[in-house]
CSV table of C-alpha atoms and ligand atoms in Angstrom, one decimal:
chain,number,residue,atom,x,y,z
D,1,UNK,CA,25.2,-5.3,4.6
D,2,UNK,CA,27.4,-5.9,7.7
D,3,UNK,CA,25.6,-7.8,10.3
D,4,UNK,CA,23.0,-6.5,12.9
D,5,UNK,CA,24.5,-6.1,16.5
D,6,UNK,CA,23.2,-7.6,19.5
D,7,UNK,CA,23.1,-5.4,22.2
D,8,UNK,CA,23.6,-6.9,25.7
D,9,UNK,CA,23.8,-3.3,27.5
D,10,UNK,CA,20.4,-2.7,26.3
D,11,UNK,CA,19.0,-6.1,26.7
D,12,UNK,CA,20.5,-6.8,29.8
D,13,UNK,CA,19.1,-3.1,30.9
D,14,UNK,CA,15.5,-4.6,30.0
D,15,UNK,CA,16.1,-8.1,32.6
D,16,UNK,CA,17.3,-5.8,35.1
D,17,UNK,CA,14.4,-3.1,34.7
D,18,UNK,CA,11.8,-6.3,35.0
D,19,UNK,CA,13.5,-8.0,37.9
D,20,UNK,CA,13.4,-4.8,39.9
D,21,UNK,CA,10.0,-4.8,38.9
D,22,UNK,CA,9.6,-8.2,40.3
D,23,UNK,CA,11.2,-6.9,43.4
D,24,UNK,CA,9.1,-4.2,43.8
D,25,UNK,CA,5.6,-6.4,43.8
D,26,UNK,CA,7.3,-8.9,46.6
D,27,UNK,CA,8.4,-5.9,48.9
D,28,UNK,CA,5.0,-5.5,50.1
D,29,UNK,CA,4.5,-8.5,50.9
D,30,UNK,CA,7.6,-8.7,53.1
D,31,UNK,CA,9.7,-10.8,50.7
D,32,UNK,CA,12.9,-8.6,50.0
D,33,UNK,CA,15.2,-11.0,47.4
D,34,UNK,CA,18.5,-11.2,48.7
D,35,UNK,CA,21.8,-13.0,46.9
D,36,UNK,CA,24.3,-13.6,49.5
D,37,UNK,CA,28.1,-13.8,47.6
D,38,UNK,CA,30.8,-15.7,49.8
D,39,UNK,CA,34.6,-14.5,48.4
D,40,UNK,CA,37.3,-16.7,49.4
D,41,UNK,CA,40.7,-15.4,49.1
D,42,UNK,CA,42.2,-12.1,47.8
D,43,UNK,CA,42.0,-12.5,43.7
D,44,UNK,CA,42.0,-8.8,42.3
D,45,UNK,CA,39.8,-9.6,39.4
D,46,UNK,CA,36.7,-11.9,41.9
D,47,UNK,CA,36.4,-8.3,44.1
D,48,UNK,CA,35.5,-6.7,41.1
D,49,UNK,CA,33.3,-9.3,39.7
D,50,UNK,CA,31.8,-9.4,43.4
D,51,UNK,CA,31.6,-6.1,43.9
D,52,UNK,CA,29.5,-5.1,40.9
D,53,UNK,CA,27.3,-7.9,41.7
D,54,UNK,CA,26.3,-6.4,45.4
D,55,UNK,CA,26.0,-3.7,43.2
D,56,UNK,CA,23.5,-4.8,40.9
D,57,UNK,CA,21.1,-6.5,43.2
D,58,UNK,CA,21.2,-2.7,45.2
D,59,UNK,CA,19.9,-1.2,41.7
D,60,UNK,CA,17.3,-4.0,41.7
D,61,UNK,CA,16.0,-3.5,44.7
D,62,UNK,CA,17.0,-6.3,46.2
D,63,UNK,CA,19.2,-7.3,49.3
D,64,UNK,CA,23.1,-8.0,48.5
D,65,UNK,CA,25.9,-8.6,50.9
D,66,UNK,CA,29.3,-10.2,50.5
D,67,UNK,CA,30.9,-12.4,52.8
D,68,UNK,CA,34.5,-12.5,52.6
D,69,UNK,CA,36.7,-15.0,53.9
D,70,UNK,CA,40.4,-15.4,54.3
D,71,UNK,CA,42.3,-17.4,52.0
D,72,UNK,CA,43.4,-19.7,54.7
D,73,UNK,CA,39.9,-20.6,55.6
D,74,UNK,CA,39.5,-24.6,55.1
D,75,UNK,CA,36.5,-26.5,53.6
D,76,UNK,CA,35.0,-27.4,56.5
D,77,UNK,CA,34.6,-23.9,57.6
D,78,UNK,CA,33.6,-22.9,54.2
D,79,UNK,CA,31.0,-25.4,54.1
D,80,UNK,CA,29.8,-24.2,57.6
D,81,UNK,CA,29.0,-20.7,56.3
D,82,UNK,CA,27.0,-22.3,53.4
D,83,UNK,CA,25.5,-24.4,55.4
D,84,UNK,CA,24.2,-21.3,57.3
D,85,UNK,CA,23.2,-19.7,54.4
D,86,UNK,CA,21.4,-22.3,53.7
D,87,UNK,CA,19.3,-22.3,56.7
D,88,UNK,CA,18.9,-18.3,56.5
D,89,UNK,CA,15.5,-17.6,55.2
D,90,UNK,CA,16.8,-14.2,53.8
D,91,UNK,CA,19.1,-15.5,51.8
D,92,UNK,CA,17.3,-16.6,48.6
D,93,UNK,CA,20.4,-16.9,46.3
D,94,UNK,CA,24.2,-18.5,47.1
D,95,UNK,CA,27.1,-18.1,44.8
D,96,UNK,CA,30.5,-19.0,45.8
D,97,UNK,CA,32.7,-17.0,43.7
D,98,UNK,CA,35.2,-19.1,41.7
D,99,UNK,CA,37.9,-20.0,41.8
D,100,UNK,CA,38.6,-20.8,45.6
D,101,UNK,CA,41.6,-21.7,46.6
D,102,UNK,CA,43.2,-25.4,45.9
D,103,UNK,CA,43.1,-26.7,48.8
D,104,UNK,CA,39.1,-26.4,48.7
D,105,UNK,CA,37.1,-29.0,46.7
D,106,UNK,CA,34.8,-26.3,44.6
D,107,UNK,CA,32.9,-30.3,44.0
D,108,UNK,CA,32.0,-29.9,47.1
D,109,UNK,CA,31.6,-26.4,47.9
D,110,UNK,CA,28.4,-26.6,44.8
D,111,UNK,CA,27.1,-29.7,46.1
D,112,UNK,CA,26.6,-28.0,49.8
D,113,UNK,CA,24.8,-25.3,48.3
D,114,UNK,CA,20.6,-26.0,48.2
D,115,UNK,CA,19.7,-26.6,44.6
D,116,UNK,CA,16.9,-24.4,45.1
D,117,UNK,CA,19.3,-21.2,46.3
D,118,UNK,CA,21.6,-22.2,43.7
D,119,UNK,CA,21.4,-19.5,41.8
D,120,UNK,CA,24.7,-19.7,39.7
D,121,UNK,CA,23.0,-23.4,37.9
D,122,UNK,CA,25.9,-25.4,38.9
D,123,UNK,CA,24.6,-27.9,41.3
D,124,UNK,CA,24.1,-31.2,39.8
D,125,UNK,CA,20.4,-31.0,40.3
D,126,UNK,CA,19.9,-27.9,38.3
D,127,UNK,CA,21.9,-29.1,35.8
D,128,UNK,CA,19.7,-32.7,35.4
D,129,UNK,CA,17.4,-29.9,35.6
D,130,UNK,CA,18.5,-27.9,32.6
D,131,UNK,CA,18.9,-31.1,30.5
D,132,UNK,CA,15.6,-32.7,31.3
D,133,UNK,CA,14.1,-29.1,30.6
D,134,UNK,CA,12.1,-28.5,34.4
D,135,UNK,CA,10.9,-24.8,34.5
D,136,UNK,CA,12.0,-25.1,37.9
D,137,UNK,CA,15.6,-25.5,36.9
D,138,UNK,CA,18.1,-22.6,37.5
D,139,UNK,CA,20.2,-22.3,34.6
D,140,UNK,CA,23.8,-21.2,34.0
D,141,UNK,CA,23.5,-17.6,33.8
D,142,UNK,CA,25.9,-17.4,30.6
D,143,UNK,CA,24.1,-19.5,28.7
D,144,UNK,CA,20.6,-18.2,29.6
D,145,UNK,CA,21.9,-15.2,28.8
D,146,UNK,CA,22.7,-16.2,25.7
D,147,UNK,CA,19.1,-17.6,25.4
D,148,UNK,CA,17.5,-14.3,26.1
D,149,UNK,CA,19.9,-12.7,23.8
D,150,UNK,CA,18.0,-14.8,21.0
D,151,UNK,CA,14.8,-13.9,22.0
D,152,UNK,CA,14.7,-10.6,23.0
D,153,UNK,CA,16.3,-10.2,19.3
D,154,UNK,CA,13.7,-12.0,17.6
D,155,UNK,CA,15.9,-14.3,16.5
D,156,UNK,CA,13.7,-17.4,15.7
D,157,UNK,CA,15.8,-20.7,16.9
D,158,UNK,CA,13.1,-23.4,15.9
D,159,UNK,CA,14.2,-25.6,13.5
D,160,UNK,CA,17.7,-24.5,13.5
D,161,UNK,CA,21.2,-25.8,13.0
D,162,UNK,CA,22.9,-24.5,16.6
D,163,UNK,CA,26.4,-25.5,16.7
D,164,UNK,CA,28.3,-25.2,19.8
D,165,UNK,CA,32.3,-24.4,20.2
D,166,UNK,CA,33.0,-25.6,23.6
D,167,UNK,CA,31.7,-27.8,26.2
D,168,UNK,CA,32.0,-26.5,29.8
D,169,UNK,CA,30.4,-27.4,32.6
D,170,UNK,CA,29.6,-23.2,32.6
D,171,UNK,CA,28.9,-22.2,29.3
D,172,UNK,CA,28.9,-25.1,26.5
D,173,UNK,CA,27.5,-27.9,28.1
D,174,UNK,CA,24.5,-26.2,29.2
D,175,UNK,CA,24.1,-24.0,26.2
D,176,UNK,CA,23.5,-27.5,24.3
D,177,UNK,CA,20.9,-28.4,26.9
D,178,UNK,CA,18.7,-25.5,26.5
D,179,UNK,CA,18.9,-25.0,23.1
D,180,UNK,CA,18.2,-28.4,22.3
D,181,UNK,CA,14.9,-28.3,24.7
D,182,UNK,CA,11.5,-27.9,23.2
D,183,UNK,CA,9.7,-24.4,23.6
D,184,UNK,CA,10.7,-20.5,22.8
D,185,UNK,CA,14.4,-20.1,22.0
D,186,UNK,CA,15.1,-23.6,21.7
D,187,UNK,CA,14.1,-26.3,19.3
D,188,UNK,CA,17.4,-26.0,17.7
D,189,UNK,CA,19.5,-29.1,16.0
D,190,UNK,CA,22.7,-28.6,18.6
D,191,UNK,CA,26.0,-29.7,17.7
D,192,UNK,CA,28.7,-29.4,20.3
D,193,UNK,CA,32.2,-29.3,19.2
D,194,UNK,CA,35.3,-29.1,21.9
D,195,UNK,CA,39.0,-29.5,21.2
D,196,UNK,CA,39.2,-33.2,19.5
D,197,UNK,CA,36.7,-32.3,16.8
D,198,UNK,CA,37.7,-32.9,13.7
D,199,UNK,CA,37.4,-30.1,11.0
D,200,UNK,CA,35.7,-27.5,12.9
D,201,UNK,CA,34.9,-25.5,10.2
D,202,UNK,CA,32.7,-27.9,8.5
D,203,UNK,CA,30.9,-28.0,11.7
D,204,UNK,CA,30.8,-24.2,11.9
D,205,UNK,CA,29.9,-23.7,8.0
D,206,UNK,CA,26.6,-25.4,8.9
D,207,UNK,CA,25.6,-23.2,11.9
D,208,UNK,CA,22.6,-20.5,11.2
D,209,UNK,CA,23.2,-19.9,15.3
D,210,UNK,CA,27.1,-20.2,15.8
D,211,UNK,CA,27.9,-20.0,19.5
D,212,UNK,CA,31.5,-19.6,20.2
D,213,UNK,CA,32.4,-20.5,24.1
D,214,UNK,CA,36.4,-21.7,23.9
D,215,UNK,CA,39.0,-19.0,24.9
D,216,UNK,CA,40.5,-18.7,22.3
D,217,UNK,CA,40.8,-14.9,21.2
D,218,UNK,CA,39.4,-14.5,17.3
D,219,UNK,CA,39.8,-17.9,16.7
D,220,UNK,CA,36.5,-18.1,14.7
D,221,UNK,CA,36.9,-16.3,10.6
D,222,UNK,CA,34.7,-15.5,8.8
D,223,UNK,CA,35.2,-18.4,6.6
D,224,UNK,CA,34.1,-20.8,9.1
D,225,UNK,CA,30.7,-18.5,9.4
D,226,UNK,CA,27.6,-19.4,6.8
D,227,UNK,CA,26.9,-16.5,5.5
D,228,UNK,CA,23.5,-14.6,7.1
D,229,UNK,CA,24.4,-16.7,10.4
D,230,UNK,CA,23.8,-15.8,14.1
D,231,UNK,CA,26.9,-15.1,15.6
D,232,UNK,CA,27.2,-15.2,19.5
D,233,UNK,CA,30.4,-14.5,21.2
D,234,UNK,CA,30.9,-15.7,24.9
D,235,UNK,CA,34.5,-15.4,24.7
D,236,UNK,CA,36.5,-12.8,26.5
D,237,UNK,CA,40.1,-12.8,26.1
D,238,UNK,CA,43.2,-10.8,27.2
D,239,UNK,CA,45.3,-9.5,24.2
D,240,UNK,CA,48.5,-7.2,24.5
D,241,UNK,CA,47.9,-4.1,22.8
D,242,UNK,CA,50.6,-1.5,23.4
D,243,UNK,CA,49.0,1.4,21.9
D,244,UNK,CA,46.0,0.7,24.9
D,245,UNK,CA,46.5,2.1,28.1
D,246,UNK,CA,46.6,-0.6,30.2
D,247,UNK,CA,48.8,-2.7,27.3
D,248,UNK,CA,46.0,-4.7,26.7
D,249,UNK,CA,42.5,-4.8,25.1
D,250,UNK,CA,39.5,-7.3,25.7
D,251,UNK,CA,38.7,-9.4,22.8
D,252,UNK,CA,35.9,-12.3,21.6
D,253,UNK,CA,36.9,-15.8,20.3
D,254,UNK,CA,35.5,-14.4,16.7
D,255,UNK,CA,37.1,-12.3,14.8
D,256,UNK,CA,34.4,-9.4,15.1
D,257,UNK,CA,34.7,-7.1,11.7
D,258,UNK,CA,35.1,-9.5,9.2
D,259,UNK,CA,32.7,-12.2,10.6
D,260,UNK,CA,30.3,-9.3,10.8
D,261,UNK,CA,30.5,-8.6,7.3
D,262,UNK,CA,29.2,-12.4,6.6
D,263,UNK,CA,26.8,-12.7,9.6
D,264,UNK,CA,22.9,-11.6,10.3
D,265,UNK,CA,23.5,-10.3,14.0
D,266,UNK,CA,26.6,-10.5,15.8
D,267,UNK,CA,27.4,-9.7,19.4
D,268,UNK,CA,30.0,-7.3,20.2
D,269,UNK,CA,33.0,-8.1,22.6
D,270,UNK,CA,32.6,-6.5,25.3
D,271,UNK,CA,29.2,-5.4,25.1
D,272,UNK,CA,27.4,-8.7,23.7
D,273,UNK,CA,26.9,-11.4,26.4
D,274,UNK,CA,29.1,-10.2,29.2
D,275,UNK,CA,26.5,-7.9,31.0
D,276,UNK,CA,23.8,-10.8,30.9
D,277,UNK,CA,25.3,-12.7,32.7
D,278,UNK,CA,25.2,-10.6,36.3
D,279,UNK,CA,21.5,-9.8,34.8
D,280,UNK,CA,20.4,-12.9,35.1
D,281,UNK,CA,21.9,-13.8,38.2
D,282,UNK,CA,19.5,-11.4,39.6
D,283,UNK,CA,16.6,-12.9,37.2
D,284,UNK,CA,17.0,-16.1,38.8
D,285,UNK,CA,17.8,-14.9,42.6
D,286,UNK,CA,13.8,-13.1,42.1
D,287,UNK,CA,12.8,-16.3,40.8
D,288,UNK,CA,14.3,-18.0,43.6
D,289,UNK,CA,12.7,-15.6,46.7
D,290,UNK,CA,9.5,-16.4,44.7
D,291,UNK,CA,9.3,-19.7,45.1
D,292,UNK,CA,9.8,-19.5,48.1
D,293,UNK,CA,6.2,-18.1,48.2
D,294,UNK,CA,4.6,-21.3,46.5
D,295,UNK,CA,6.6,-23.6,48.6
K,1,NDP,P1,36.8,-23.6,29.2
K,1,NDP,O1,38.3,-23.4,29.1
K,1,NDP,O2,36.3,-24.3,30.5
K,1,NDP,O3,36.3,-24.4,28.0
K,1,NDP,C1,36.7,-24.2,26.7
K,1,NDP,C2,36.1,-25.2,25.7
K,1,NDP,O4,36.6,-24.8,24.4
K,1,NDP,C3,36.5,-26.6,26.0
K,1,NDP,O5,35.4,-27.5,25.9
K,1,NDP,C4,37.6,-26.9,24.9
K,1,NDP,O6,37.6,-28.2,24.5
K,1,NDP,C5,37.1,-26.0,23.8
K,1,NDP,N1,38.2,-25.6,22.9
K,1,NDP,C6,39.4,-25.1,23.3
K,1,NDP,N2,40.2,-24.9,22.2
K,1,NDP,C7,39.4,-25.3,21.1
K,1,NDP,C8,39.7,-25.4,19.7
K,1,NDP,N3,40.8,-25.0,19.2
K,1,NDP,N4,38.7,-25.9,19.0
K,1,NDP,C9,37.6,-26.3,19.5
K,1,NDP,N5,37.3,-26.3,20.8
K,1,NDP,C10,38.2,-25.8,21.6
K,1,NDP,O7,36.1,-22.2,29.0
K,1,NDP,P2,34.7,-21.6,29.5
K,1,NDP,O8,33.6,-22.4,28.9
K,1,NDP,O9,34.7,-21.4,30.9
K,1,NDP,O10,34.8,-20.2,28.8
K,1,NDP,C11,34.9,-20.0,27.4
K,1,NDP,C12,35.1,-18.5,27.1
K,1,NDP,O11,34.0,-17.8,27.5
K,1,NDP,C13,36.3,-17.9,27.8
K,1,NDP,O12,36.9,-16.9,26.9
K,1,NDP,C14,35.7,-17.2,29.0
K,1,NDP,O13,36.4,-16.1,29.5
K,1,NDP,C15,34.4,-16.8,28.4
K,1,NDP,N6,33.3,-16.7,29.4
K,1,NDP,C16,32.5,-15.6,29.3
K,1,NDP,C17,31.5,-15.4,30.2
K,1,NDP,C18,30.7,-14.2,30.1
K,1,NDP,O14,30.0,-13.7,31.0
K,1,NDP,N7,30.6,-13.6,28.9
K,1,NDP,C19,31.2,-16.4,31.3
K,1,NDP,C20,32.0,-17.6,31.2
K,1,NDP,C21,33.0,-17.7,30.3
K,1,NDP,P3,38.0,-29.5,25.5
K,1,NDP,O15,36.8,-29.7,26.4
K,1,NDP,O16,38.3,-30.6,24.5
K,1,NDP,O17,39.2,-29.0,26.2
């Protein structure tokens, strides 16, 4: 029996239904969450990304504005806006779209941001936060995705053999961390495997929860997949495809029917854990207009 698919649509549908929720119970008491995205530069494929954030915290019920700069601007002047937003009580959540432009340290641009408006999970505090399992922590929202893709599948992850292809600072790195936490949709055995491992499919052959992060289109067969395995699929990858009308067609690193002929569940590509992540960017820009609440 081919695999199960995971639906991201719909289970990203749900996080977005219960964050507007969310929203919804703070708006009466004043507290409108707002996610503020700063755009530096002119990159084609960051407006759209940008744009269909401002667009999904407007379906939430929440405030979202962009603030674009030019390409020229320098880092001081980039770290002057933050610095602004960071002072702005109405801006709960800050996410620097990347990449910026070279000649601005993006080290730097995260490390300005306040850990506790760093909705995107990539200042170093959130991360030691992620790793040492705070529930204060905002985590990557790939990877969380990913976590919620478990759950809200029913997918039980205690006890299991997770094995990890990649290690970014974005996806794989993190992914490890909460997996590897104790608690619901963790308590997995993680292994983390990156370019310079050797043999990667005896690595993989082990996985019941293969999680494939690398950029690499359909890189992953199905005989590197244990059969009945979880397969997730972060990867999204440009391949030329005459016959498609724009001459090329979005593919996973796995190589989606025949792995899904071996596998349990499966996510599709696209469809799987692209449209979690922009949900949970709005899951943890609530979170983050909350707290503000207790603190
Ligand atoms: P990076 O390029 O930052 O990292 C890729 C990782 O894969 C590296 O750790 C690299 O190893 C490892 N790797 C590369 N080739 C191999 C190989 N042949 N065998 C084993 N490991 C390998 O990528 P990201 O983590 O940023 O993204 C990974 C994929 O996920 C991309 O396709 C990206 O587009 C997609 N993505 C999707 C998102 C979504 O919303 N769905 C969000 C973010 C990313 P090493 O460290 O040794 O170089």
């Amino acid at each position: 029996m081919p695999a199960e698919l995971i639906d991201g649509v719909a289970i990203a549908a749900r996080v977005r239904a219960r964050v507007a929720a969310e929203a919804a119970v703070l708006a009466p008491r004043g507290l409108v969450p707002g996610l503020t995205v700063v755009l530096v530069g002119d990159d084609p494929a960051s407006a759209v990304y940008v744009a269909s954030k401002e667009k999904a915290c407007h379906e939430a019920g929440m405030r979202g504005e962009t603030i674009r700069l030019p390409a020229t601007t320098t880092e001081a002047e980039l770290l002057a806006v933050i610095d602004r937003l960071n002072a702005d009580p109405a801006v709960h959540g800050i996410l620097v779209q990347m990449p910026v432009p070279r000649h601005i340290d993006a080290q730097a641009v995260i490390r300005r941001i306040d850990p506790a408006k760093d909705v995107d999970g990539f200042h170093p505090v959130n991360a030691g936060k992620v790793l040492i399992g705070d529930p204060d922590a905002f985590a990557p929202c790939t990877p969380a995705g990913v976590q919620v893709l478990l759950t809200e599948s029913g997918i039980e992850t205690a006890g299991k053999e997770a094995v990890i292809l990649g290690r970014s600072t974005i996806v794989g790195k993190p992914m490890a961390a909460l997996l590897m936490q104790a608690g619901r949709g963790a308590d997995c055995t993680v292994t983390v495997c990156h370019s310079r491992t050797r043999d990667l499919a005896s690595h993989t052959r082990r996985a019941d929860i293969l999680i494939a992060a690398i950029g690499k289109p359909e890189m992953v067969t199905a005989e590197m997949v244990k059969p009945g395995a979880v397969v997730i699929d972060v990867g999204i990858n440009r391949v030329e495809d005459p016959t498609a009308k724009q001459g090329y067609r979005i593919v996973g690193d796995v190589r989606f029917e025949e792995v899904r002929a071996v596998a349990s569940h499966i996510t599709p590509v696209p469809g799987g854990v692209g449209p979690m992540t922009i949900a949970m960017l709005l899951a943890n820009t609530v979170r983050a207009a909350r707290l503000t609440l207790v603190r």
